[in-house]
Coordinates of C-alpha atoms in Angstrom, one line a residue:
M1 CA 48.6 -16.5 -176.9
F2 CA 52.0 -17.1 -174.8
K3 CA 50.3 -16.4 -171.4
N4 CA 52.0 -18.6 -168.8
R5 CA 53.7 -20.0 -171.9
Y6 CA 56.3 -17.4 -172.6
R7 CA 59.3 -20.0 -173.0
V8 CA 57.6 -21.1 -176.1
V9 CA 59.1 -17.8 -177.5
V10 CA 62.1 -18.6 -175.9
A11 CA 62.2 -21.9 -178.1
I12 CA 61.3 -20.6 -181.1
L13 CA 64.0 -18.5 -180.8
L14 CA 67.0 -20.7 -180.4
F15 CA 65.2 -23.0 -183.3
L16 CA 65.7 -20.1 -185.6
A17 CA 69.0 -19.4 -184.5
G18 CA 69.9 -23.4 -185.1
I19 CA 68.6 -23.5 -188.3
L20 CA 70.7 -20.2 -189.5
N21 CA 73.4 -21.7 -187.3
Y22 CA 73.9 -24.6 -189.7
L23 CA 72.4 -23.1 -192.8
D24 CA 75.7 -20.9 -192.4
R25 CA 77.9 -24.2 -192.2
A26 CA 76.6 -26.5 -194.7
A27 CA 76.8 -23.5 -197.1
L28 CA 80.6 -24.0 -198.0
S29 CA 80.0 -28.3 -198.3
V30 CA 76.9 -27.7 -201.0
M31 CA 78.9 -25.1 -202.8
A32 CA 81.9 -27.1 -202.7
P33 CA 81.6 -28.1 -206.3
F34 CA 81.5 -24.3 -207.2
V35 CA 84.1 -23.2 -204.9
K36 CA 86.6 -26.2 -205.9
K37 CA 86.4 -24.8 -209.4
D38 CA 86.8 -21.5 -209.0
L39 CA 89.1 -21.4 -206.2
V40 CA 91.1 -24.2 -208.0
L41 CA 90.9 -26.5 -205.0
N42 CA 91.5 -30.1 -204.4
D43 CA 89.8 -32.5 -201.8
A44 CA 92.3 -32.4 -199.3
Q45 CA 92.6 -28.8 -199.2
M46 CA 88.5 -28.7 -199.1
G47 CA 89.0 -30.9 -195.7
L48 CA 91.3 -28.9 -194.3
L49 CA 88.7 -25.6 -195.0
F50 CA 85.9 -27.7 -193.5
S51 CA 88.0 -28.5 -190.3
A52 CA 89.4 -25.0 -190.2
F53 CA 85.9 -23.7 -189.1
F54 CA 86.5 -25.8 -185.9
I55 CA 90.0 -24.6 -185.0
G56 CA 88.0 -21.2 -183.9
Y57 CA 84.9 -23.1 -182.8
C58 CA 86.6 -25.0 -180.4
V59 CA 88.1 -22.8 -178.6
F60 CA 85.2 -20.6 -178.5
C61 CA 82.9 -23.2 -177.4
F62 CA 84.7 -23.3 -173.5
L63 CA 85.4 -19.2 -173.9
G64 CA 81.4 -19.0 -175.1
G65 CA 80.2 -20.9 -172.3
I66 CA 82.4 -19.2 -169.4
A67 CA 81.1 -16.2 -170.8
A68 CA 77.4 -17.2 -171.0
D69 CA 77.7 -17.8 -167.0
K70 CA 79.5 -14.6 -166.4
F71 CA 77.8 -12.1 -168.7
G72 CA 74.5 -13.8 -169.4
P73 CA 72.9 -15.8 -172.9
R74 CA 71.3 -12.8 -174.3
K75 CA 74.6 -10.2 -174.5
V76 CA 76.9 -13.8 -175.8
F77 CA 74.5 -15.1 -178.0
A78 CA 73.9 -11.5 -180.1
S79 CA 77.5 -11.1 -180.1
A80 CA 78.3 -14.9 -181.6
A81 CA 75.4 -14.4 -183.8
S82 CA 76.3 -11.0 -184.9
V83 CA 80.5 -12.3 -185.3
W84 CA 79.3 -15.5 -187.3
S85 CA 76.8 -13.6 -189.6
V86 CA 79.3 -10.8 -190.9
F87 CA 82.1 -13.8 -191.3
C88 CA 79.7 -16.0 -193.3
G89 CA 79.2 -13.0 -195.7
A90 CA 82.7 -12.2 -196.0
T91 CA 83.2 -15.6 -197.4
A92 CA 81.9 -13.9 -200.6
V93 CA 85.2 -12.0 -201.2
V94 CA 87.8 -14.4 -200.6
T95 CA 90.1 -15.1 -204.0
S96 CA 92.4 -17.8 -202.7
F97 CA 92.5 -21.0 -200.4
S98 CA 94.6 -19.1 -197.7
Q99 CA 92.1 -16.1 -198.1
L100 CA 89.3 -18.7 -197.2
L101 CA 91.0 -20.6 -194.3
F102 CA 91.7 -17.4 -192.5
V103 CA 87.6 -16.4 -192.9
R104 CA 86.9 -20.0 -192.1
V105 CA 89.0 -19.6 -188.8
L106 CA 86.9 -16.5 -187.7
F107 CA 83.6 -18.0 -188.8
G108 CA 84.2 -21.3 -186.1
M109 CA 84.9 -18.6 -183.3
G110 CA 81.5 -16.4 -183.9
E111 CA 79.6 -20.0 -183.7
G112 CA 81.8 -21.7 -181.3
P113 CA 79.3 -20.2 -178.5
M114 CA 76.6 -21.5 -179.4
G115 CA 75.7 -25.0 -178.4
T116 CA 76.7 -23.8 -174.4
T117 CA 74.7 -20.4 -174.8
N118 CA 71.8 -22.4 -175.9
N119 CA 71.8 -24.9 -173.5
K120 CA 72.4 -22.3 -170.7
S121 CA 69.2 -20.6 -171.9
I122 CA 67.0 -23.8 -171.8
S123 CA 68.9 -24.4 -168.3
N124 CA 67.8 -20.8 -167.1
W125 CA 64.1 -21.2 -168.8
F126 CA 62.6 -24.7 -168.7
P127 CA 61.5 -26.4 -165.5
K128 CA 63.1 -30.2 -165.6
K129 CA 59.9 -32.1 -167.0
E130 CA 60.5 -30.3 -170.5
V131 CA 64.1 -30.0 -170.4
G132 CA 64.3 -33.3 -173.1
R133 CA 61.6 -31.6 -175.5
A134 CA 63.1 -28.1 -175.0
V135 CA 66.7 -29.5 -176.1
G136 CA 65.3 -31.4 -178.7
F137 CA 63.0 -29.1 -180.2
T138 CA 65.7 -26.0 -180.5
N139 CA 68.2 -28.1 -181.8
A140 CA 65.8 -29.7 -184.3
G141 CA 66.5 -26.2 -186.3
Q142 CA 70.3 -27.4 -186.8
P143 CA 69.6 -30.6 -189.0
L144 CA 66.9 -28.4 -190.4
G145 CA 68.8 -26.1 -191.6
A146 CA 71.4 -28.6 -192.8
A147 CA 68.4 -30.2 -195.1
I148 CA 67.4 -26.6 -196.5
A149 CA 70.8 -25.2 -197.4
A150 CA 71.2 -28.0 -200.2
P151 CA 68.1 -26.6 -201.7
I152 CA 68.3 -23.1 -200.8
V153 CA 72.0 -22.7 -201.3
G154 CA 72.5 -24.9 -203.9
L155 CA 70.2 -23.2 -206.2
V156 CA 70.7 -19.7 -205.4
G157 CA 74.3 -20.7 -206.0
L158 CA 73.5 -22.4 -209.7
Y159 CA 71.2 -19.0 -210.8
Y160 CA 73.5 -16.3 -209.0
G161 CA 76.7 -17.4 -207.9
W162 CA 78.1 -18.7 -204.7
R163 CA 79.0 -15.7 -203.3
I164 CA 75.7 -14.4 -203.6
A165 CA 74.4 -17.2 -201.4
F166 CA 76.9 -16.2 -198.7
V167 CA 75.8 -12.7 -198.3
I168 CA 72.4 -13.4 -198.1
I169 CA 72.8 -16.0 -194.8
G170 CA 74.8 -13.5 -193.6
L171 CA 72.1 -11.1 -193.9
L172 CA 69.7 -13.3 -192.3
G173 CA 71.5 -14.1 -189.3
L174 CA 71.8 -10.3 -188.2
V175 CA 67.6 -10.0 -188.3
W176 CA 67.7 -12.7 -185.8
V177 CA 70.1 -10.6 -183.8
V178 CA 67.6 -7.9 -183.4
A179 CA 64.7 -10.2 -183.0
W180 CA 67.0 -12.0 -180.1
L181 CA 67.9 -8.9 -178.1
F182 CA 64.3 -7.4 -178.1
L183 CA 62.5 -10.4 -177.3
F184 CA 65.2 -12.5 -174.7
R185 CA 66.1 -11.8 -171.4
D186 CA 69.0 -14.1 -169.2
K187 CA 66.0 -15.3 -166.9
P188 CA 62.3 -15.4 -167.1
E189 CA 62.6 -13.4 -163.7
D190 CA 64.0 -10.6 -165.8
H191 CA 61.3 -10.5 -168.3
P192 CA 58.3 -8.1 -167.8
S193 CA 56.1 -10.5 -170.4
V194 CA 56.4 -13.5 -168.0
S195 CA 53.4 -13.9 -165.8
Q196 CA 54.3 -14.8 -161.8
E197 CA 52.7 -18.5 -162.4
E198 CA 54.9 -19.2 -165.6
R199 CA 58.3 -17.6 -163.4
D200 CA 57.3 -19.7 -159.9
L201 CA 57.0 -22.9 -162.3
I202 CA 60.6 -22.1 -163.9
V203 CA 62.2 -21.5 -161.0
E204 CA 61.1 -23.8 -158.8
N205 CA 62.1 -27.0 -161.3
R206 CA 64.9 -25.6 -162.6
P207 CA 67.1 -28.5 -164.3
A208 CA 70.6 -28.0 -163.1
S209 CA 71.2 -30.3 -159.9
I210 CA 73.3 -29.1 -156.5
A211 CA 75.9 -32.1 -156.0
T212 CA 75.1 -33.3 -152.4
T213 CA 77.0 -35.9 -150.0
D214 CA 75.5 -39.5 -149.4
D215 CA 73.8 -38.0 -146.4
G216 CA 72.0 -35.0 -148.3
V217 CA 74.3 -32.4 -147.7
E218 CA 75.5 -29.7 -150.1
Q219 CA 78.9 -29.8 -151.2
V220 CA 80.5 -26.4 -151.5
Q221 CA 82.5 -26.6 -155.2
T222 CA 85.2 -24.2 -155.4
S223 CA 86.4 -25.1 -158.8
I224 CA 84.7 -26.1 -162.5
W225 CA 87.6 -28.7 -162.7
T226 CA 85.9 -31.1 -160.5
Y227 CA 83.1 -31.2 -162.4
I228 CA 85.1 -31.3 -166.0
F229 CA 87.5 -34.2 -165.1
S230 CA 84.6 -36.5 -163.3
G231 CA 83.8 -39.4 -165.1
P232 CA 80.2 -38.8 -166.2
V233 CA 81.2 -35.5 -167.8
L234 CA 83.9 -37.1 -169.6
G235 CA 81.7 -40.0 -170.4
I236 CA 79.1 -37.6 -171.8
A237 CA 81.9 -35.9 -173.5
S238 CA 83.4 -38.9 -175.2
A239 CA 79.8 -39.8 -176.8
F240 CA 79.3 -36.6 -177.7
F241 CA 82.7 -36.2 -179.4
C242 CA 81.7 -39.6 -181.6
F243 CA 78.2 -38.6 -182.3
N244 CA 79.8 -35.6 -183.9
Y245 CA 82.6 -37.0 -185.6
I246 CA 79.5 -38.8 -188.1
Q247 CA 77.5 -35.0 -187.8
F248 CA 80.4 -33.3 -189.2
F249 CA 81.5 -36.1 -192.1
F250 CA 78.1 -35.9 -193.2
L251 CA 77.5 -31.9 -193.1
S252 CA 80.7 -31.3 -194.9
W253 CA 81.2 -34.3 -197.2
L254 CA 77.6 -35.7 -198.1
P255 CA 77.0 -33.1 -200.8
S256 CA 80.2 -33.9 -202.4
Y257 CA 79.9 -37.8 -201.7
L258 CA 76.3 -37.4 -204.0
V259 CA 77.8 -35.4 -206.8
D260 CA 81.6 -37.0 -207.3
Y261 CA 80.9 -40.7 -206.2
Q262 CA 77.1 -40.9 -206.9
N263 CA 77.5 -39.0 -209.7
L264 CA 74.3 -36.6 -209.4
D265 CA 74.1 -32.8 -210.9
I266 CA 73.9 -29.8 -208.5
K267 CA 69.9 -29.8 -209.0
S268 CA 69.5 -33.8 -208.1
M269 CA 72.0 -33.2 -204.9
S270 CA 70.0 -29.8 -203.8
I271 CA 67.0 -32.4 -203.2
I272 CA 68.1 -35.8 -202.7
G273 CA 70.5 -34.1 -199.9
M274 CA 67.6 -33.4 -198.1
L275 CA 66.6 -36.5 -196.8
P276 CA 69.4 -37.4 -194.2
W277 CA 68.9 -33.6 -192.9
L278 CA 64.9 -33.9 -192.5
G279 CA 65.7 -37.3 -190.6
A280 CA 68.0 -35.8 -188.5
T281 CA 65.3 -33.6 -187.8
V282 CA 62.8 -36.1 -186.8
G283 CA 65.7 -37.7 -184.9
F284 CA 66.3 -34.6 -182.6
L285 CA 62.2 -33.9 -182.2
G286 CA 61.7 -37.7 -181.6
G287 CA 64.7 -38.1 -179.1
G288 CA 63.7 -35.2 -177.0
I289 CA 60.0 -36.5 -176.6
I290 CA 61.2 -40.2 -176.0
C291 CA 63.6 -39.0 -173.7
D292 CA 61.0 -37.3 -171.5
F293 CA 58.7 -40.4 -171.7
I294 CA 61.0 -42.5 -170.2
F295 CA 61.8 -40.4 -167.7
K296 CA 58.2 -40.3 -166.7
K297 CA 57.6 -43.6 -166.9
S298 CA 60.6 -44.4 -164.7
N299 CA 61.6 -41.4 -162.7
N300 CA 65.2 -41.9 -163.6
F301 CA 66.7 -39.3 -165.4
L302 CA 69.9 -40.9 -165.7
F303 CA 68.7 -44.3 -167.3
S304 CA 66.0 -42.1 -170.0
R305 CA 68.9 -40.2 -171.5
K306 CA 71.4 -43.0 -171.1
V307 CA 69.0 -45.5 -173.0
I308 CA 68.5 -42.7 -176.0
I309 CA 72.2 -42.1 -176.3
F310 CA 73.2 -45.9 -176.5
V311 CA 70.4 -46.8 -179.1
G312 CA 71.0 -44.0 -181.3
L313 CA 74.8 -44.6 -181.6
V314 CA 74.3 -48.4 -182.3
I315 CA 71.9 -47.9 -184.7
A316 CA 73.5 -45.3 -186.5
A317 CA 77.0 -47.2 -186.2
I318 CA 75.4 -50.0 -188.0
A319 CA 73.5 -47.8 -191.0
V320 CA 77.2 -45.9 -191.4
F321 CA 78.7 -49.1 -192.0
A322 CA 76.2 -50.3 -194.2
T323 CA 76.2 -47.5 -196.3
A324 CA 80.0 -48.4 -197.3
F325 CA 78.4 -51.3 -199.0
A326 CA 75.5 -49.9 -200.5
Q327 CA 74.7 -51.1 -204.4
S328 CA 72.8 -48.3 -205.4
M329 CA 72.4 -44.4 -204.3
W330 CA 68.9 -44.9 -203.1
M331 CA 70.1 -47.4 -200.7
A332 CA 72.8 -45.3 -199.9
V333 CA 70.9 -42.5 -199.2
G334 CA 68.3 -44.7 -197.4
C335 CA 70.9 -45.8 -195.2
I336 CA 72.6 -42.5 -194.1
T337 CA 69.6 -40.9 -193.6
V338 CA 68.5 -43.8 -190.9
A339 CA 71.9 -43.2 -189.6
T340 CA 71.0 -39.2 -188.9
I341 CA 67.6 -40.1 -187.5
F342 CA 68.9 -42.2 -184.8
A343 CA 72.4 -40.4 -184.4
Y344 CA 70.5 -37.5 -184.0
M345 CA 68.6 -38.8 -181.1
T346 CA 71.9 -38.5 -178.6
P347 CA 72.6 -34.8 -178.5
Q348 CA 69.8 -33.9 -176.7
A349 CA 70.0 -36.4 -174.2
C350 CA 73.8 -35.2 -173.8
W351 CA 72.9 -31.9 -172.9
S352 CA 69.8 -32.4 -170.8
L353 CA 72.1 -35.2 -168.9
L354 CA 74.8 -32.8 -168.6
Q355 CA 72.0 -29.9 -166.8
D356 CA 71.2 -33.0 -164.2
I357 CA 74.7 -33.5 -163.2
V358 CA 76.3 -29.6 -163.3
P359 CA 75.0 -26.8 -161.2
A360 CA 73.1 -23.9 -163.1
N361 CA 75.8 -21.6 -161.9
K362 CA 78.4 -23.7 -163.8
I363 CA 76.4 -25.1 -166.5
G364 CA 78.0 -22.8 -168.9
S365 CA 81.5 -23.3 -168.1
A366 CA 81.0 -27.2 -168.0
G367 CA 79.2 -27.1 -171.3
G368 CA 81.8 -25.4 -173.0
F369 CA 84.2 -27.7 -172.0
V370 CA 81.9 -30.6 -173.0
H371 CA 81.6 -28.9 -176.3
L372 CA 85.1 -28.1 -177.1
L373 CA 86.2 -31.7 -176.8
A374 CA 83.1 -32.8 -178.8
N375 CA 83.9 -30.2 -181.3
L376 CA 87.4 -31.4 -181.6
A377 CA 86.0 -34.3 -183.6
G378 CA 85.1 -31.2 -186.4
I379 CA 88.7 -30.6 -186.9
L380 CA 89.4 -34.6 -187.2
S381 CA 86.6 -35.4 -189.0
P382 CA 86.7 -33.5 -192.3
A383 CA 90.0 -33.0 -192.7
L384 CA 91.1 -36.8 -192.1
T385 CA 88.2 -37.9 -194.7
G386 CA 89.7 -35.5 -197.3
F387 CA 92.8 -37.3 -196.9
I388 CA 91.3 -40.7 -197.0
I389 CA 89.0 -39.8 -200.3
Q390 CA 92.4 -38.3 -201.8
Y391 CA 95.2 -40.3 -200.9
G392 CA 93.4 -43.4 -199.3
G393 CA 90.4 -45.7 -199.6
G394 CA 88.1 -43.3 -200.7
Y395 CA 84.4 -43.1 -199.2
H396 CA 84.1 -47.1 -198.6
T397 CA 86.9 -46.6 -196.2
A398 CA 85.9 -42.9 -194.9
F399 CA 82.0 -44.5 -193.9
I400 CA 83.9 -47.6 -192.5
L401 CA 85.8 -45.5 -189.9
A402 CA 83.0 -43.3 -189.3
S403 CA 80.9 -46.2 -188.1
A404 CA 83.7 -47.3 -185.9
F405 CA 83.8 -43.8 -184.0
A406 CA 80.1 -44.3 -182.7
F407 CA 80.9 -47.8 -181.3
V408 CA 83.8 -46.1 -179.5
G409 CA 81.3 -43.5 -178.2
I410 CA 78.8 -46.6 -177.0
I411 CA 82.1 -48.0 -175.0
A412 CA 82.5 -44.8 -173.2
L413 CA 79.2 -44.2 -172.1
L414 CA 78.9 -47.5 -170.9
I415 CA 82.6 -47.6 -168.8
L416 CA 82.1 -43.9 -167.8
V417 CA 78.5 -42.7 -167.3
K418 CA 77.5 -44.7 -164.3
S419 CA 76.1 -42.8 -161.7
K420 CA 76.2 -38.6 -161.8
K421 CA 78.6 -37.9 -159.4
P422 CA 80.3 -35.1 -160.5
A423 CA 82.8 -35.1 -157.4
E424 CA 84.4 -38.3 -158.2
P425 CA 87.3 -37.4 -160.9
V426 CA 88.6 -40.0 -163.0
G427 CA 91.0 -42.2 -161.2
A428 CA 90.2 -41.4 -157.9

C-alpha cells in the first residue's frame, strides 16, 4: 500500500502526535469549570495556570530544536512525548494551585520540542513540492485534537471526574511513543522500508535552502545567529507570535467563554465548542493545499507562503473583532469559527517558508528559536486575558485586543519578509 510512499506513514504519525498534543493541552481549558470549583480558583489564577505551561514550553522550543539537529527527531520526539504524557497524567493528583502550577510548567517543557521536531521531520522526509501539504496535514491534527477534547474530555470529566480524563490522555500518549519508535527513522536513507525510488526523490528535492551570494556561490555560514537575526526569520516569528496570541486565547478561554459568558452547560459546550476547532482543521489542510497550488502556478515559493499568511491574518482579525459585538451565541461561535479557519491557514505557511530560508542542518535550531519567540504569546495571551476578564473590560475587551495583535502580525510580515536572504540581519 505504501510502496514508494512510506512518507505517508510518517505524515500519519505526526498527524496523530498533533492530535494528542492538543488534546493534552486543551484538556485543562475544557475541565476549567470543574478544576476551578474543586481547587477553589478564580479567573486570574486560571489565566496564570494556562500561561505557566508556556514558561517551560518556550524554553524547550529552542532547546528541542537544537536537540533535533544534534540527536535527530526520533529520539527527541520520543523523549518529549513521554515527558508530556507523564505530566499530563500527573495533573490528576494535584490538590492545590501551587502544585498544578508546577506540573503545568513541567508539562510545557515536555511539549516544547514538538513543533520544531515536527518541522525537522518534514524537512528530512518530504520533497519541496509537497512541503505545504505535509505541514498542513500533519499540523491539522492539532486543532482536531482541540476539537475532540471538548466532547471526549468534557464528557469523561462530567461522568467520571476531571482527574480520570487526564490519566486516560497520558496513557494514549505513551502508546504513541511506542508506535513512533517502531515505525520512524530520522531520515528515509535510514529506513529499510523506504524504496530506492522514494529515497532518491526525497534526497534530491529536500526543501531547505543553502544560502548563496548574488553570483550563486554558496556562502559559508558559521553561526546559527546569522539566520536567527535576519529580517525574514524575525518577520516569520512575529507573524507566528500574533497568530499564536489568537490561538492560545481560544485554546485557553473558549470553553470558559461559552460557559460563563454565553451561559452554556458543560454538555452543550462540549458539542458546540468543537465547531471552531473543526474550522481550524479545515484551515490547516486548506492552507497547505492552497500554498502548494499557488507555488505550482507562480513558481514563487516566497509569494505563495506570504500571501496565505497575509490573507489568513486579515480575515481572522476582522472575524475576532466582530465577535466582540456579536448579538447571540450562534453569531459569536460563527465569527470565531471563521477566525479559526483563516488564522490556521498561516502556521504551515510560516513553517514551510522557514524551510526555504534556512539550510537543513540548521532548520531545527532556527525553527526552535522562531517557535520560542512565537510561543511567548502563550505566556502573554492566557494570563493577560484572565486579568482582563477578572479586573478589566471582560471578554469584549479581550476579543478586541486579540484582533489588534493579528494586525500587528500583518505589518511585521509586510515590512520584514521581503526576500529570503537570511544573511542580512535586521539593521544591517
